[in-house]
Coordinates of C-alpha atoms and ligand atoms in Angstrom, one line a residue:
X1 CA 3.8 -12.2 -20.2
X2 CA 5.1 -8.5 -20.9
X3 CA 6.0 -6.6 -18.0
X4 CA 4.3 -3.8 -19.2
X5 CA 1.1 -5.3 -19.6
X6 CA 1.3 -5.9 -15.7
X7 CA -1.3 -3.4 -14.4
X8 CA -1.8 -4.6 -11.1
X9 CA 1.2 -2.4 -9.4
X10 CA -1.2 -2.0 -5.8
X11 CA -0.9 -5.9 -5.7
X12 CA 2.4 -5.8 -5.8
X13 CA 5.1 -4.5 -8.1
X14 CA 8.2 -6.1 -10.4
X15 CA 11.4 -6.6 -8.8
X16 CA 13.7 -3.7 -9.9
X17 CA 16.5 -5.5 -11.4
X18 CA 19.0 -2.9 -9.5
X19 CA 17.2 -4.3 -6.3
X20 CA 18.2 -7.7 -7.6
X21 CA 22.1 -7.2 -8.1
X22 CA 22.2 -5.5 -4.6
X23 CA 20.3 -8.0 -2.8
X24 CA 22.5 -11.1 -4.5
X25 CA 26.0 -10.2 -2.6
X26 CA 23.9 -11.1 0.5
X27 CA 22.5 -14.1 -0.7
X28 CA 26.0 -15.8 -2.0
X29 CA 28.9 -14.4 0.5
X30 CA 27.8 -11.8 2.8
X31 CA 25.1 -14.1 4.2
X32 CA 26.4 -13.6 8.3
X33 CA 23.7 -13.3 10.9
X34 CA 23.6 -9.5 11.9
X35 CA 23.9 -10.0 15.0
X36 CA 27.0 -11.5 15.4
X37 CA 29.7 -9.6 16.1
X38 CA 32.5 -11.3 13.5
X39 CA 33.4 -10.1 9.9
X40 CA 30.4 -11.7 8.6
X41 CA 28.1 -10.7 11.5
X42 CA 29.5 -7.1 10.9
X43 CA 29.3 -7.2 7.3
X44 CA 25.5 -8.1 7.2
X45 CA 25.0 -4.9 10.2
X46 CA 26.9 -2.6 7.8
X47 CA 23.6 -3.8 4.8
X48 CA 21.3 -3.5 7.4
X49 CA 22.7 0.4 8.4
X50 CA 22.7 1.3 4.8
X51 CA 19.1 0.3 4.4
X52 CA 18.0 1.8 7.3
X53 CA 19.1 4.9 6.5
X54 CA 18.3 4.8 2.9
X55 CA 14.5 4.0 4.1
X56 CA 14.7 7.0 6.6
X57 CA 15.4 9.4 3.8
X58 CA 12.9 8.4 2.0
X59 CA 10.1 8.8 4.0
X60 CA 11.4 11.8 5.8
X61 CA 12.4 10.3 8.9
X62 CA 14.3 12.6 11.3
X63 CA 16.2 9.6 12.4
X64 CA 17.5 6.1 11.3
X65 CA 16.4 4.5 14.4
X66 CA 12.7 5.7 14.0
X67 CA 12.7 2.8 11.5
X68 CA 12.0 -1.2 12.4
X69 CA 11.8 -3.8 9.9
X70 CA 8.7 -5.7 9.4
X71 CA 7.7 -8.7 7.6
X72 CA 5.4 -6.1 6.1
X73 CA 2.7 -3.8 6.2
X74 CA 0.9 -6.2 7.8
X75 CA 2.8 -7.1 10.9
X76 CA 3.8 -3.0 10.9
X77 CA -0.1 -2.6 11.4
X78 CA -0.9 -5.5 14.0
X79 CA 2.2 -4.3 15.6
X80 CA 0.4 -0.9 16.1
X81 CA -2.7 -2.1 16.7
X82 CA -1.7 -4.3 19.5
X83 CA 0.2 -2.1 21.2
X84 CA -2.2 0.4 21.4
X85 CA -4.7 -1.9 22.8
X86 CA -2.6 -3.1 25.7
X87 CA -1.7 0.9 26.6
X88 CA -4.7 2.5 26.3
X89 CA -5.5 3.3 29.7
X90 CA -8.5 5.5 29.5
X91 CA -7.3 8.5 30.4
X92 CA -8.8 12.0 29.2
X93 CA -7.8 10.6 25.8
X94 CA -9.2 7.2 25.4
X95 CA -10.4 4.9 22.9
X96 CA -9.3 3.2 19.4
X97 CA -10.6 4.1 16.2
X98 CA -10.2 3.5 12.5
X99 CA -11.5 4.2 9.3
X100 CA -13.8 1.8 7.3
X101 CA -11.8 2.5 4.3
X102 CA -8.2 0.3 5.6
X103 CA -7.2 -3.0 4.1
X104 CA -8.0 -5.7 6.0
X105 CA -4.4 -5.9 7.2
X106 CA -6.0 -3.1 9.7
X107 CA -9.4 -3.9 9.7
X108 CA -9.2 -7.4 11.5
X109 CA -6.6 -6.5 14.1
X110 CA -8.9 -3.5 15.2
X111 CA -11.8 -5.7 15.7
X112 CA -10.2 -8.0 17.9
X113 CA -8.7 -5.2 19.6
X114 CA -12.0 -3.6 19.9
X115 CA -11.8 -0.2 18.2
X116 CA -14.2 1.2 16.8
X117 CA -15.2 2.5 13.4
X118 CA -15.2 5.8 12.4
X119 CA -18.5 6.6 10.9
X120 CA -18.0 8.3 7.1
X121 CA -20.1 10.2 4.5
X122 CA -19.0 9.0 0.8
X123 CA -15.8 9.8 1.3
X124 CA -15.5 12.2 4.2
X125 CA -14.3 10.7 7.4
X126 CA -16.6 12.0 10.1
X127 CA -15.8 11.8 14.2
X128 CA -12.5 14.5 13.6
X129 CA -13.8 16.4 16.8
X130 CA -13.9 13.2 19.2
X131 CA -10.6 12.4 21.4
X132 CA -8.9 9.0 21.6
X133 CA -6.3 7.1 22.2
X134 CA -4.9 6.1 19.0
X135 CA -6.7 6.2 15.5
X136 CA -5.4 4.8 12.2
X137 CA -6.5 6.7 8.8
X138 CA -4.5 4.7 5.7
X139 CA -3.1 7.5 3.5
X140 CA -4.3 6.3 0.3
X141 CA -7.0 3.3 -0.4
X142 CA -5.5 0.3 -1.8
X143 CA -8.6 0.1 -4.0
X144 CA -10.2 3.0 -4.9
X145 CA -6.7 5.0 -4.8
X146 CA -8.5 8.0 -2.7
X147 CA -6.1 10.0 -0.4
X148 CA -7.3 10.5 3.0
X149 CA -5.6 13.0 5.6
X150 CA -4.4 11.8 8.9
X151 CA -3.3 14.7 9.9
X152 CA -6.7 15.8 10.5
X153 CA -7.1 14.1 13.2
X154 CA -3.9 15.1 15.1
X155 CA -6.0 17.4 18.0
X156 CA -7.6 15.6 19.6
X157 CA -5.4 12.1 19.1
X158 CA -2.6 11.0 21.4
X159 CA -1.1 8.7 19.2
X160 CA -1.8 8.9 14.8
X161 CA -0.6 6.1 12.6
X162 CA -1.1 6.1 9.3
X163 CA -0.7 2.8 6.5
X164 CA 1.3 4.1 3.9
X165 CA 1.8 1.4 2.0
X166 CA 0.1 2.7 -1.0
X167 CA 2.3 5.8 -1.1
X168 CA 5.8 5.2 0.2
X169 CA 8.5 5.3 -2.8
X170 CA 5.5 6.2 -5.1
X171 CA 4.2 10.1 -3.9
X172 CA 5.8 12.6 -1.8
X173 CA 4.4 13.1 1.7
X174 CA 5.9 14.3 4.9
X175 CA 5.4 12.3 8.3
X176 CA 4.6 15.4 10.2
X177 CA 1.6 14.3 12.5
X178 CA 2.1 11.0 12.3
X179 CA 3.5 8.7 15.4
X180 CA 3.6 5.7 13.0
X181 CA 3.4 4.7 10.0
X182 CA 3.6 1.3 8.0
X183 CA 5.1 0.1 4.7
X184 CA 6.2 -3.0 2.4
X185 CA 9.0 -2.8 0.3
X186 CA 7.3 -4.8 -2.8
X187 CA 5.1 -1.9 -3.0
X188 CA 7.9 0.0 -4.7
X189 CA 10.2 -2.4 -6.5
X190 CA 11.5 -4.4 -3.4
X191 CA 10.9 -8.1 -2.6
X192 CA 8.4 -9.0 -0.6
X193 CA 8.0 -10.1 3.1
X194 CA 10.1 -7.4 4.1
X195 CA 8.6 -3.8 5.1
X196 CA 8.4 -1.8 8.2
X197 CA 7.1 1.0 10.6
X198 CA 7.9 4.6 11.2
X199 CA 7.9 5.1 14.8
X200 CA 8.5 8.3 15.8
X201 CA 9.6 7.9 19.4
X202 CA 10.6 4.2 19.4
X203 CA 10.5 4.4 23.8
X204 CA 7.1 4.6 23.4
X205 CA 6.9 0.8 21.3
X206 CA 7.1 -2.1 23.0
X207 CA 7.8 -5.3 21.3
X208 CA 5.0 -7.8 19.2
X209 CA 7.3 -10.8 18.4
X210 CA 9.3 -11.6 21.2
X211 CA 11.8 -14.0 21.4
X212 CA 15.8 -11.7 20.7
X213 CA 17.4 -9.1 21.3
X214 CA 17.2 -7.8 17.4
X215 CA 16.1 -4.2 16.7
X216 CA 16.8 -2.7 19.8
X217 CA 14.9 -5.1 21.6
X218 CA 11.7 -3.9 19.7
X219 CA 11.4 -7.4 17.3
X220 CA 12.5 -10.7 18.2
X221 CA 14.0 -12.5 15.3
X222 CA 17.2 -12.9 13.0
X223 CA 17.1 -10.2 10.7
X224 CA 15.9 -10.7 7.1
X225 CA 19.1 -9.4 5.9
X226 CA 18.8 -9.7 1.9
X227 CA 15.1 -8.7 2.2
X228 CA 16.4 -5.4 3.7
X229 CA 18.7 -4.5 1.6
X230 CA 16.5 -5.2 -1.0
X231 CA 14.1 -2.7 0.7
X232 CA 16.9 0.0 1.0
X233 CA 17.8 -0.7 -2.8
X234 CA 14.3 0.0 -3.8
X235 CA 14.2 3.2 -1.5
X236 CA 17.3 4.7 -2.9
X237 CA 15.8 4.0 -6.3
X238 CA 12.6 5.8 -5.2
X239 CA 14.3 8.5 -3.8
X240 CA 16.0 9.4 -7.6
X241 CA 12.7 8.5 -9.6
X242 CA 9.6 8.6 -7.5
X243 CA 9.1 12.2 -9.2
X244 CA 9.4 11.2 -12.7
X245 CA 7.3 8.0 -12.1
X246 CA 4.5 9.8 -10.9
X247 CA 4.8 12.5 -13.6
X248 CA 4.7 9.3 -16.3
X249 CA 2.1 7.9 -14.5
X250 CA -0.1 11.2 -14.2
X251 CA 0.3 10.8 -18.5
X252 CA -0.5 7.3 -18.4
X253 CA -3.4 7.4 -16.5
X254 CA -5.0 9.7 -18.5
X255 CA -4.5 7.8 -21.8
X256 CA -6.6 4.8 -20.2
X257 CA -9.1 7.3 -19.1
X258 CA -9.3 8.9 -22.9
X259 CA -9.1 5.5 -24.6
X260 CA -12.2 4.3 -22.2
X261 CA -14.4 7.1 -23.3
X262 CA -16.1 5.2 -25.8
X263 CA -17.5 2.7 -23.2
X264 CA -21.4 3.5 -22.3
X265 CA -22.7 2.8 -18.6
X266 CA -18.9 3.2 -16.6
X267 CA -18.2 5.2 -13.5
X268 CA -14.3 6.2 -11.8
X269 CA -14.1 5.4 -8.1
X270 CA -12.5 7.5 -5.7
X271 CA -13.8 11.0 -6.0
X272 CA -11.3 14.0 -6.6
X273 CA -8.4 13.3 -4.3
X274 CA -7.1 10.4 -5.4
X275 CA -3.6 8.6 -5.9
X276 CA -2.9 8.6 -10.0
X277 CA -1.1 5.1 -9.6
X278 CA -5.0 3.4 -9.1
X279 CA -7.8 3.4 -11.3
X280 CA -10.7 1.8 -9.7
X281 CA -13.6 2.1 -13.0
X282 CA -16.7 0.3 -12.2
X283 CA -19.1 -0.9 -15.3
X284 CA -22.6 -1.2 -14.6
X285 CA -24.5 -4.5 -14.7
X286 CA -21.2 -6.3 -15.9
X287 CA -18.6 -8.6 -14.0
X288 CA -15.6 -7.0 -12.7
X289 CA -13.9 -10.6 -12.5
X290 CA -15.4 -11.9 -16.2
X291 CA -13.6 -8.6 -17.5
X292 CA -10.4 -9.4 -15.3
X293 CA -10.4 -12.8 -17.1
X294 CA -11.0 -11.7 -21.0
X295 CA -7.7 -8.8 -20.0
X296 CA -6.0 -11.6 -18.6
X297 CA -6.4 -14.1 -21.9
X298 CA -5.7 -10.9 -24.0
X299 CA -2.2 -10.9 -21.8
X300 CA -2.7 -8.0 -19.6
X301 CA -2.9 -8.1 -15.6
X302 CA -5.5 -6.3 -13.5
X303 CA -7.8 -6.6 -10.9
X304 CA -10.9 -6.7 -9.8
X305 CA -10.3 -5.6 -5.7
X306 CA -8.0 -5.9 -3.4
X307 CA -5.6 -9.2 -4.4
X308 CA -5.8 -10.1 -1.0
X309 CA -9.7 -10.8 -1.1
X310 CA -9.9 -11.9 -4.6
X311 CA -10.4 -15.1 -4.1
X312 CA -13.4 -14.1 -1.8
X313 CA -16.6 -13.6 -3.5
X314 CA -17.5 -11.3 -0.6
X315 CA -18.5 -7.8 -1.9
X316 CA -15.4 -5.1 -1.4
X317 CA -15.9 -3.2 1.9
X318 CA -15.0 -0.7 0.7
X319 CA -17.6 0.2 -2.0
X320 CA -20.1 -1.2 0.8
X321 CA -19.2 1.6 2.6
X322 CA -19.7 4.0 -0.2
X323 CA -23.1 2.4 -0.5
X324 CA -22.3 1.4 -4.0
X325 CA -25.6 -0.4 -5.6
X326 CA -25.0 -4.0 -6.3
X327 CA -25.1 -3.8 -10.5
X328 CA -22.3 -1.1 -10.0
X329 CA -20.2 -2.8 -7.5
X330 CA -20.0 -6.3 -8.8
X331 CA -19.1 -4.4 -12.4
X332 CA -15.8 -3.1 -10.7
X333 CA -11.9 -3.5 -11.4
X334 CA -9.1 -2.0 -10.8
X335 CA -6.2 -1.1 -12.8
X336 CA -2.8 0.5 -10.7
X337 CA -0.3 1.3 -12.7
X338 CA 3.6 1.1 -11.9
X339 CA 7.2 2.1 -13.9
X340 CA 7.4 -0.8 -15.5
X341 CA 4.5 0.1 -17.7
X342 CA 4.8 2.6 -21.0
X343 CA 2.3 5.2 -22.6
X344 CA 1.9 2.5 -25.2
X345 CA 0.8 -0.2 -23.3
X346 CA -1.5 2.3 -21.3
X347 CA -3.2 2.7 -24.8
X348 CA -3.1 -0.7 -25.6
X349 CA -4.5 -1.6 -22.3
X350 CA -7.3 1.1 -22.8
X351 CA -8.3 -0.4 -25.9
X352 CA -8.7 -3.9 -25.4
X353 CA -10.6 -2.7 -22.2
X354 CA -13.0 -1.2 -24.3
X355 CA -13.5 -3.3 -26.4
X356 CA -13.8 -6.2 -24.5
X357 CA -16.7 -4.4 -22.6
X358 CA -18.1 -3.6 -25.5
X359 CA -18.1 -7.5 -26.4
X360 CA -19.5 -8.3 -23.7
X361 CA -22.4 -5.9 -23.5
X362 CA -23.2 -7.7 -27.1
X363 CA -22.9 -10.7 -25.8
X364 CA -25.3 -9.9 -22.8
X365 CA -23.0 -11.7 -20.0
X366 CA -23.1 -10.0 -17.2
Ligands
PMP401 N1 -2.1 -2.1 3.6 C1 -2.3 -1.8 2.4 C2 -3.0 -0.4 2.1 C3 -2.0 -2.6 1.3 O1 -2.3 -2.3 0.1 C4 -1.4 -3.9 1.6 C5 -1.1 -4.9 0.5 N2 -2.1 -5.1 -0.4 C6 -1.1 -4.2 2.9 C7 -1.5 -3.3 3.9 C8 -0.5 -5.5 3.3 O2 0.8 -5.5 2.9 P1 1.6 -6.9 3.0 O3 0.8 -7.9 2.4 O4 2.9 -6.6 2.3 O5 1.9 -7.1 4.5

């Protein structure tokens, strides 16, 4: 297996080697509990501080304590979630409200919470003009790759969060309206299980995991040290080379897109705003998952959803929402694309793509 033939980057990326060699120090001697207040407690603090700040520059954070660590995007988003279903008092503002279009890592906690579900037209969110409490846009779909605005519905919100998972350490954004926002660190690089949330005025949060007095308070547990350095690696990394990733990414992109041109019956998902990093390309009347088997034999990794529901054979949400018809939808896979890949495996990648639809057209399986 080539790294660069690994084209499912929104799954999850590779570990950046330079992640790696900072991450091992705490691993094999600096391995002291944070909180305690000897050398080793104090050396394990001083990791923790680094990456803290190192994740606040890169996401534009006006200060290092707007940042808690996660176990991930996920936690970051029930986190959110929960807490704005125990505060929301109906006052003039009431209500929770999300988009149709966020992982599941949203979607389920807002059900139980009760929010509601922003009504949308293709890919226009609708309900910008109605007040509540809290409401959650993603900034860019985990499978489709479209980039959606929060910001527009700052008036008449009291509290914004945004999942950024999709975008931190990969594009440049600023966290102007937001009041939260949620990340995980092997988006970009990092290991996994570690992430966090933006809060912008952490006396506002109160705590989801109880049980210490770790993070201010704010999350109970012994800090995942290694895991957060780790993160602060990758951001640091980001911070030098998001620009030129994206740049290279912009190029690959649009050598898959050229070498796919020969292919009859296709469509790209996502309409005209959308993150260059995913490629969601749906054939008609095939298989996404037959096609995400043939690349897979042929040595290449994509996908055809979301990994999280890829074991489900329940139809993506999110092209239900988009009303896709059945012969498109089921025909649909995703390719995201990362720095470990090159402009020659992009080509590579396009043309055993094309062919292998083309094969399988012949052969009539759909
Ligand atoms: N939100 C989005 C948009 C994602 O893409 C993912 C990961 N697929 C998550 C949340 C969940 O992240 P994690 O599994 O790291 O908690």
């Amino acid at each position: 297996m080539k790294p660069e033939n690994y084209f499912d980057n929104a799954a999850t990326t590779p570990v950046d080697p330079r992640v790696i060699r900072e991450m091992l120090p705490f691993l094999e001697t600096n391995w002291g509990n944070a909180s305690s207040i000897h050398g080793w407690g104090r050396e394990a603090m001083h990791g923790v501080d680094q990456a803290r700040q190192r994740v606040a520059t890169l996401i534009h954070a006006a200060d290092p304590s707007q940042i808690a660590f996660t176990s991930g995007a996920t936690e970051s988003n029930n986190w959110v979630l929960d807490w704005a279903r125990r505060s929301n008092a109906g006052g003039p503002q009431s209500g929770l409200a999300v988009s149709p279009f966020e992982h599941s890592a949203m979607l389920e906690p807002a059900a139980r919470a009760g929010a509601e579900m922003l009504e949308s037209r293709d890919l226009m969110l609708l309900g910008k003009s109605d007040s509540y409490f809290f409401v959650s846009i993603m900034a860019v779909n985990n499978e489709i790759g479209t980039e959606f605005e929060p910001g527009d519905f700052r008036d008449n919100t009291e509290f914004l969060h945004s999942d950024k998972t999709q975008v931190v350490g990969k594009l440049g954004y600023g966290l102007d309206p937001l009041d939260f926002a949620s990340f995980s660190a092997h988006k970009f690089y990092g290991p996994k299980g570690i992430g966090g949330l933006y809060v912008r005025d952490p006396q506002t949060l109160s705590p989801f995991i109880l049980g210490g007095e770790q993070e201010g308070g704010l999350r109970g547990g012994t800090l995942n040290v290694p895991g957060i350095v780790g993160m602060g690696a990758a951001a640091a990394i980001a911070q030098d080379e998001w620009q030129g990733n994206l740049a290279e990414t912009q190029e690959m992109r649009a050598i898959v897109l050229e070498a796919i041109r020969p292919c009859s019956d296709y469509q790209i998902n996502g309409g005209e705003n959308v993150s260059p990093y995913i490629l969601s390309v749906s054939f008609k009347d095939l298989e996404g998952e037959t096609i995400v088997i043939e690349m897979d034999q042929q040595g290449f990794a994509i996908s055809s959803g979301a990994a999280c529901s890829s074991r489900s054979t329940d139809p993506s949400h999110v092209l239900t929402a988009l009303k896709m018809p059945t012969n498109w939808l089921r025909g649909t896979i995703r390719i995201s694309l990362g720095a470990f890949n090159t402009r020659e495996s992009a080509a590579v990648l396009g043309k055993s793509l094309t062919e292998t639809v083309k094969r399988l057209r012949n052969l009539g399986i759909t």
